[in-house]
Amino acid sequence: MSSVNEKKVAALEAVKYIKSGMTIGLGTGSTVFFLIEAIGKMVLKGLKIKTVATSVETEKLAKSLGITVITLAEAKRLNITIDGADEVDDHFQLIKGGGGALLREKIVAHNTDFNIIIADSSKRVSQLGQFKLPLETIPFATQLILKELQEMGFRPVQRKKGNDDYKTDEKNDIIDVDIWGVDIKLTELEHMLKNIPGIVETGLFLTSTDLVIIGKGEQAITEKKI
Ligand code: 5RP
């Protein structure tokens, strides 16, 4: 089964956690696309929910399907958030940000009671780092951060969109860093990176996830945090 179908399988399993009256965080990406599509159908059938979007793309899609989108400030706290991931390891640690929405995604996850990750089976790994770690950086500092990361022994690459620098919804830059085989604990790596002024956020989501739903073939495999 293709990864596209596995994404859909995972998304359709995740909507079972949605109940009327909830405020729900909507992630970003091609897996979440299927989620939003399914929620749109549920709303048409009478589901009453409010949502907070983690990107402009998600907000546009949700609104186009008749889903109510409010600001995080209005929501204050979210019951559940459902989001995708670029990698998920055995300890529910994630690399996110392939779609460039890591900053809002991390803020929304932090303000949520129960975080659900949906993904196709290719995302489930035993060790994080085959996927390059995205860092969101302030444009004023990006070139110096690239140099500093190089001096630290990393191989950072600024993300591009065509010939231009890729820009996030927050008008920041993204630097993708190869962390494969880096001999340092992920918590220390996160701390070290966040200590560099101008790195606003990293794509390491180490503690926020409560439940992972993986689409594998026709099946949805649910893993709960113990
Ligand atoms: C966006 C993300 C996405 O959740 C991640 O890139 C997975 O995307 P997809 O569902 O398209 O594979 O972190 O910033």
CSV table of C-alpha atoms and ligand atoms in Angstrom, one decimal:
chain,number,residue,atom,x,y,z
A,1,MET,CA,0.0,0.0,0.0
A,2,SER,CA,1.3,3.5,-0.8
A,3,SER,CA,2.3,5.9,1.9
A,4,VAL,CA,-0.5,8.2,0.7
A,5,ASN,CA,-3.1,5.5,1.6
A,6,GLU,CA,-1.3,4.8,4.9
A,7,LYS,CA,-1.6,8.6,5.7
A,8,LYS,CA,-5.3,8.4,5.1
A,9,VAL,CA,-5.7,5.3,7.2
A,10,ALA,CA,-3.9,7.0,10.1
A,11,ALA,CA,-6.0,10.2,9.7
A,12,LEU,CA,-9.3,8.3,9.7
A,13,GLU,CA,-8.3,6.5,12.9
A,14,ALA,CA,-7.4,9.7,14.6
A,15,VAL,CA,-10.8,11.4,14.0
A,16,LYS,CA,-12.3,8.8,16.3
A,17,TYR,CA,-10.8,10.8,19.2
A,18,ILE,CA,-12.7,13.9,18.2
A,19,LYS,CA,-15.9,14.7,20.1
A,20,SER,CA,-18.4,17.6,19.9
A,21,GLY,CA,-17.6,20.5,22.1
A,22,MET,CA,-13.8,20.0,21.8
A,23,THR,CA,-11.2,22.6,20.8
A,24,ILE,CA,-8.8,20.9,18.5
A,25,GLY,CA,-5.3,21.8,17.2
A,26,LEU,CA,-4.9,21.0,13.5
A,27,GLY,CA,-1.3,20.2,12.3
A,28,THR,CA,0.1,20.8,8.9
A,29,GLY,CA,1.1,18.6,6.0
A,30,SER,CA,-0.1,15.9,3.6
A,31,THR,CA,-1.2,13.5,6.4
A,32,VAL,CA,-3.2,16.2,8.1
A,33,PHE,CA,-4.8,17.0,4.8
A,34,PHE,CA,-6.8,13.7,5.1
A,35,LEU,CA,-7.6,14.6,8.7
A,36,ILE,CA,-9.0,18.0,7.8
A,37,GLU,CA,-11.0,16.5,4.9
A,38,ALA,CA,-12.6,13.9,7.3
A,39,ILE,CA,-13.3,16.6,9.9
A,40,GLY,CA,-14.9,18.7,7.2
A,41,LYS,CA,-17.3,15.9,6.5
A,42,MET,CA,-18.0,15.4,10.2
A,43,VAL,CA,-18.8,19.1,10.6
A,44,LEU,CA,-21.3,18.9,7.7
A,45,LYS,CA,-23.0,16.1,9.6
A,46,GLY,CA,-23.3,18.2,12.8
A,47,LEU,CA,-20.1,17.9,14.7
A,48,LYS,CA,-19.6,21.1,16.8
A,49,ILE,CA,-15.9,21.9,17.3
A,50,LYS,CA,-13.5,24.8,17.2
A,51,THR,CA,-10.0,24.5,15.8
A,52,VAL,CA,-6.7,26.2,16.0
A,53,ALA,CA,-4.5,26.0,12.8
A,54,THR,CA,-0.7,25.5,12.9
A,55,SER,CA,-0.2,27.2,9.5
A,56,VAL,CA,-1.8,29.5,7.0
A,57,GLU,CA,-2.2,26.5,4.6
A,58,THR,CA,-4.1,24.5,7.2
A,59,GLU,CA,-6.3,27.5,8.1
A,60,LYS,CA,-7.3,28.0,4.5
A,61,LEU,CA,-8.2,24.4,4.0
A,62,ALA,CA,-10.1,24.1,7.2
A,63,LYS,CA,-12.1,27.3,6.5
A,64,SER,CA,-12.8,26.2,3.0
A,65,LEU,CA,-14.5,23.0,4.4
A,66,GLY,CA,-16.6,24.9,6.9
A,67,ILE,CA,-14.5,24.2,9.9
A,68,THR,CA,-14.4,26.9,12.5
A,69,VAL,CA,-10.9,28.3,13.1
A,70,ILE,CA,-10.1,30.5,16.1
A,71,THR,CA,-6.9,32.0,17.4
A,72,LEU,CA,-4.8,30.3,20.0
A,73,ALA,CA,-5.5,33.3,22.3
A,74,GLU,CA,-9.2,32.7,21.9
A,75,ALA,CA,-8.8,29.0,22.5
A,76,LYS,CA,-6.5,29.4,25.5
A,77,ARG,CA,-6.1,25.6,25.9
A,78,LEU,CA,-6.7,22.8,23.4
A,79,ASN,CA,-8.3,19.4,24.2
A,80,ILE,CA,-6.4,17.5,21.5
A,81,THR,CA,-4.0,18.3,18.7
A,82,ILE,CA,-3.5,16.0,15.7
A,83,ASP,CA,-0.4,16.5,13.7
A,84,GLY,CA,2.0,14.7,11.4
A,85,ALA,CA,5.7,14.0,11.8
A,86,ASP,CA,8.7,13.4,9.6
A,87,GLU,CA,10.1,10.8,12.0
A,88,VAL,CA,8.8,9.1,15.2
A,89,ASP,CA,11.1,6.9,17.3
A,90,ASP,CA,10.3,4.2,20.0
A,91,HIS,CA,10.2,6.9,22.7
A,92,PHE,CA,7.6,9.1,21.0
A,93,GLN,CA,10.3,11.6,20.1
A,94,LEU,CA,9.8,13.4,16.8
A,95,ILE,CA,11.5,15.3,14.1
A,96,LYS,CA,9.0,17.7,12.6
A,97,GLY,CA,9.2,20.7,10.3
A,98,GLY,CA,9.5,19.2,6.9
A,99,GLY,CA,6.6,21.4,5.9
A,100,GLY,CA,8.1,24.4,7.7
A,101,ALA,CA,5.4,24.8,10.3
A,102,LEU,CA,7.5,23.6,13.3
A,103,LEU,CA,7.2,26.9,15.3
A,104,ARG,CA,3.5,27.1,15.4
A,105,GLU,CA,3.2,23.3,15.7
A,106,LYS,CA,5.4,23.3,18.8
A,107,ILE,CA,3.5,26.2,20.4
A,108,VAL,CA,0.2,24.5,19.7
A,109,ALA,CA,1.4,21.1,21.0
A,110,HIS,CA,2.7,22.9,24.2
A,111,ASN,CA,-0.8,24.3,24.8
A,112,THR,CA,-2.7,21.0,24.3
A,113,ASP,CA,-3.9,18.4,26.8
A,114,PHE,CA,-3.4,15.4,24.5
A,115,ASN,CA,-1.2,15.3,21.4
A,116,ILE,CA,-1.8,12.7,18.7
A,117,ILE,CA,0.7,12.1,15.9
A,118,ILE,CA,-0.5,10.5,12.6
A,119,ALA,CA,2.0,9.1,10.1
A,120,ASP,CA,2.6,6.5,7.4
A,121,SER,CA,4.8,3.6,8.3
A,122,SER,CA,7.9,5.1,6.6
A,123,LYS,CA,8.0,7.7,9.4
A,124,ARG,CA,8.4,5.1,12.2
A,125,VAL,CA,12.1,4.8,13.0
A,126,SER,CA,14.3,3.3,15.7
A,127,GLN,CA,16.6,6.3,15.8
A,128,LEU,CA,15.9,9.9,14.8
A,129,GLY,CA,18.1,11.6,12.2
A,130,GLN,CA,17.8,10.1,8.8
A,131,PHE,CA,15.5,13.2,8.2
A,132,LYS,CA,17.4,16.4,8.4
A,133,LEU,CA,16.5,18.4,11.5
A,134,PRO,CA,14.8,21.7,10.6
A,135,LEU,CA,15.6,24.8,12.6
A,136,GLU,CA,13.6,28.0,12.3
A,137,THR,CA,15.9,31.1,12.4
A,138,ILE,CA,15.5,34.8,12.4
A,139,PRO,CA,16.7,36.2,9.0
A,140,PHE,CA,18.9,38.8,10.8
A,141,ALA,CA,21.0,35.9,12.2
A,142,THR,CA,20.7,33.1,9.7
A,143,GLN,CA,24.0,33.5,7.9
A,144,LEU,CA,25.9,33.6,11.2
A,145,ILE,CA,24.0,30.6,12.6
A,146,LEU,CA,25.0,28.6,9.5
A,147,LYS,CA,28.6,29.5,10.2
A,148,GLU,CA,28.4,28.7,13.9
A,149,LEU,CA,26.8,25.3,13.2
A,150,GLN,CA,29.5,24.5,10.6
A,151,GLU,CA,32.2,25.3,13.2
A,152,MET,CA,30.4,23.0,15.6
A,153,GLY,CA,30.8,20.2,13.1
A,154,PHE,CA,27.3,20.1,11.6
A,155,ARG,CA,26.4,20.3,7.9
A,156,PRO,CA,23.7,22.9,7.9
A,157,VAL,CA,21.9,23.9,4.7
A,158,GLN,CA,19.5,26.8,4.3
A,159,ARG,CA,16.2,25.7,2.9
A,160,LYS,CA,15.3,27.2,-0.5
A,161,LYS,CA,12.1,27.6,-2.5
A,162,GLY,CA,13.3,27.8,-6.1
A,163,ASN,CA,16.0,30.5,-6.2
A,164,ASP,CA,14.7,32.2,-3.1
A,165,ASP,CA,15.1,31.5,0.6
A,166,TYR,CA,12.2,29.5,2.0
A,167,LYS,CA,10.2,31.6,4.4
A,168,THR,CA,7.9,30.3,7.2
A,169,ASP,CA,4.5,31.8,8.0
A,170,GLU,CA,6.4,33.9,10.6
A,171,LYS,CA,8.7,35.2,7.7
A,172,ASN,CA,11.6,33.4,9.3
A,173,ASP,CA,14.2,31.1,7.6
A,174,ILE,CA,14.7,27.4,7.9
A,175,ILE,CA,18.1,25.7,8.2
A,176,ASP,CA,18.1,21.9,7.8
A,177,VAL,CA,20.8,20.1,9.8
A,178,ASP,CA,22.1,16.6,9.4
A,179,ILE,CA,22.2,15.2,13.0
A,180,TRP,CA,22.6,11.5,12.0
A,181,GLY,CA,25.2,9.8,14.2
A,182,VAL,CA,25.8,13.0,16.3
A,183,ASP,CA,27.1,11.6,19.6
A,184,ILE,CA,25.0,13.7,22.0
A,185,LYS,CA,21.7,13.1,23.8
A,186,LEU,CA,18.7,14.7,22.0
A,187,THR,CA,17.8,16.7,25.0
A,188,GLU,CA,21.3,18.1,25.1
A,189,LEU,CA,21.2,18.8,21.4
A,190,GLU,CA,17.9,20.6,21.8
A,191,HIS,CA,19.3,22.7,24.6
A,192,MET,CA,22.5,23.5,22.7
A,193,LEU,CA,20.7,24.6,19.6
A,194,LYS,CA,18.1,26.7,21.5
A,195,ASN,CA,21.0,28.4,23.2
A,196,ILE,CA,22.2,30.0,19.9
A,197,PRO,CA,20.5,33.4,19.7
A,198,GLY,CA,18.4,33.6,16.5
A,199,ILE,CA,17.4,29.9,16.5
A,200,VAL,CA,13.7,30.4,17.4
A,201,GLU,CA,12.7,26.8,17.4
A,202,THR,CA,13.9,23.3,16.5
A,203,GLY,CA,12.0,20.5,14.9
A,204,LEU,CA,12.8,18.2,17.9
A,205,PHE,CA,9.6,17.4,19.7
A,206,LEU,CA,10.9,15.3,22.6
A,207,THR,CA,8.1,15.1,25.2
A,208,SER,CA,4.8,16.4,23.8
A,209,THR,CA,3.4,13.3,22.1
A,210,ASP,CA,0.8,11.2,24.0
A,211,LEU,CA,-0.4,8.9,21.2
A,212,VAL,CA,1.0,7.8,17.8
A,213,ILE,CA,-1.2,6.3,15.1
A,214,ILE,CA,0.8,4.7,12.2
A,215,GLY,CA,-0.9,3.7,9.0
A,216,LYS,CA,0.7,0.3,8.0
A,217,GLY,CA,-0.9,-1.3,4.9
A,218,GLU,CA,-4.6,-1.2,5.5
A,219,GLN,CA,-4.2,-1.1,9.3
A,220,ALA,CA,-3.9,1.7,11.8
A,221,ILE,CA,-1.5,0.8,14.6
A,222,THR,CA,-2.0,2.9,17.7
A,223,GLU,CA,0.8,3.2,20.2
A,224,LYS,CA,0.1,4.8,23.6
A,225,LYS,CA,2.7,6.5,25.8
A,226,ILE,CA,3.1,4.3,28.9
B,1,5RP,C1,5.1,20.3,9.0
B,1,5RP,C2,5.3,19.0,9.7
B,1,5RP,C3,4.6,17.8,9.1
B,1,5RP,O1,3.8,17.3,10.2
B,1,5RP,C4,5.6,16.8,8.7
B,1,5RP,O2,6.5,17.5,7.7
B,1,5RP,C5,4.9,15.6,8.0
B,1,5RP,O3,4.3,16.0,6.8
B,1,5RP,P1,3.6,15.0,5.9
B,1,5RP,O4,2.3,14.6,6.7
B,1,5RP,O5,3.3,15.8,4.7
B,1,5RP,O6,4.5,13.8,5.6
B,1,5RP,O7,6.1,18.9,10.6
B,1,5RP,O8,5.9,21.3,9.6
